[in-house]
Amino acid sequence: MNNFIWSYKSTNKNAFCASFDPEKWVDILKIAHLSVLGGLSKTLEIVQRDADVFEDESLSSLLLNKAIIADFKSRVRASHMWNKRIRFFKSNRMIYCLVDREFFICFKALGKEGIIEGMDTMRFADTMNGVDFSLNQEVHQELSKLAIKGIPPVLFVGFKKDRQSISEVRFHHYCDNEIALDIVLAQVALSSGSKFKSKNNRASDSDDE
């Protein structure tokens, strides 16, 4: 078994990260990682076929995000383990994947600073602050039917595209505009029954060894 270092930052505002157990979610994290790679493969295929149409980088970036989500949906629906445990919602042009009624997974590109990119909206600001954010009324109604109070936290599968490859895929949660939970999905993908080593913000130097 491999040891993986993952980090979290525990705050009074957001105790979610301290209670998050990555070992419980290894299988879905592997699926998410595969979906990023599968989405890239599909995107390159489409872009190469119609290179002139996708000359605009923003258009190909949008295509990549949609291809990743489509791949993730397909893998989840084909999985006997996950097809009834994940529900998909759309709100404000975002796809939210509700996992076991505990948290949302969303897919977003990573920016130059290694954090997700988003529009300058109150909703995105709230998400980055780790507080409740706005969802459309239909999603609120569906969450209510599932007996979910409040809004589940959002965890992002953040990916960075480097020309024709994916250079980085990370699993992030944000609080106070900082990364509060960080898992490198390439490490998870290589694991078989992996063990995770936690390195939180209060760990001493000896814990890093």
mmCIF file of C-alpha atoms in Angstrom, residues 13 23 26 29 46 49 65 78 80-81 103 115 122 124 130 143 149 154 159 172 183 195 208:
data_model
loop_
_atom_site.group_PDB
_atom_site.id
_atom_site.type_symbol
_atom_site.label_atom_id
_atom_site.label_comp_id
_atom_site.label_asym_id
_atom_site.label_seq_id
_atom_site.Cartn_x
_atom_site.Cartn_y
_atom_site.Cartn_z
ATOM 1 C CA LYS A 13 -15.927 28.455 9.963
ATOM 2 C CA GLU A 23 -10.017 6.809 2.022
ATOM 3 C CA VAL A 26 -10.953 6.681 -3.204
ATOM 4 C CA LEU A 29 -11.788 10.117 -6.871
ATOM 5 C CA ILE A 46 -13.097 17.132 -31.742
ATOM 6 C CA ARG A 49 -11.350 17.501 -36.574
ATOM 7 C CA ASN A 65 -15.133 21.113 -19.251
ATOM 8 C CA ALA A 78 -22.116 2.541 -15.653
ATOM 9 C CA HIS A 80 -22.910 -0.466 -9.912
ATOM 10 C CA MET A 81 -21.271 1.133 -6.895
ATOM 11 C CA PHE A 103 -21.025 17.038 -0.672
ATOM 12 C CA ILE A 115 -6.691 27.579 -7.649
ATOM 13 C CA MET A 122 -21.159 36.756 -5.245
ATOM 14 C CA PHE A 124 -18.258 32.303 -6.645
ATOM 15 C CA GLY A 130 -16.601 28.176 2.230
ATOM 16 C CA LEU A 143 -32.344 18.948 -1.865
ATOM 17 C CA LYS A 149 -30.732 20.925 5.269
ATOM 18 C CA VAL A 154 -18.480 21.929 -2.785
ATOM 19 C CA PHE A 159 -7.443 20.408 -13.697
ATOM 20 C CA HIS A 172 -9.849 20.997 -3.586
ATOM 21 C CA ILE A 183 -5.468 15.938 -2.691
ATOM 22 C CA LYS A 195 -3.478 4.874 2.786
ATOM 23 C CA ASP A 208 6.288 16.074 7.292
#
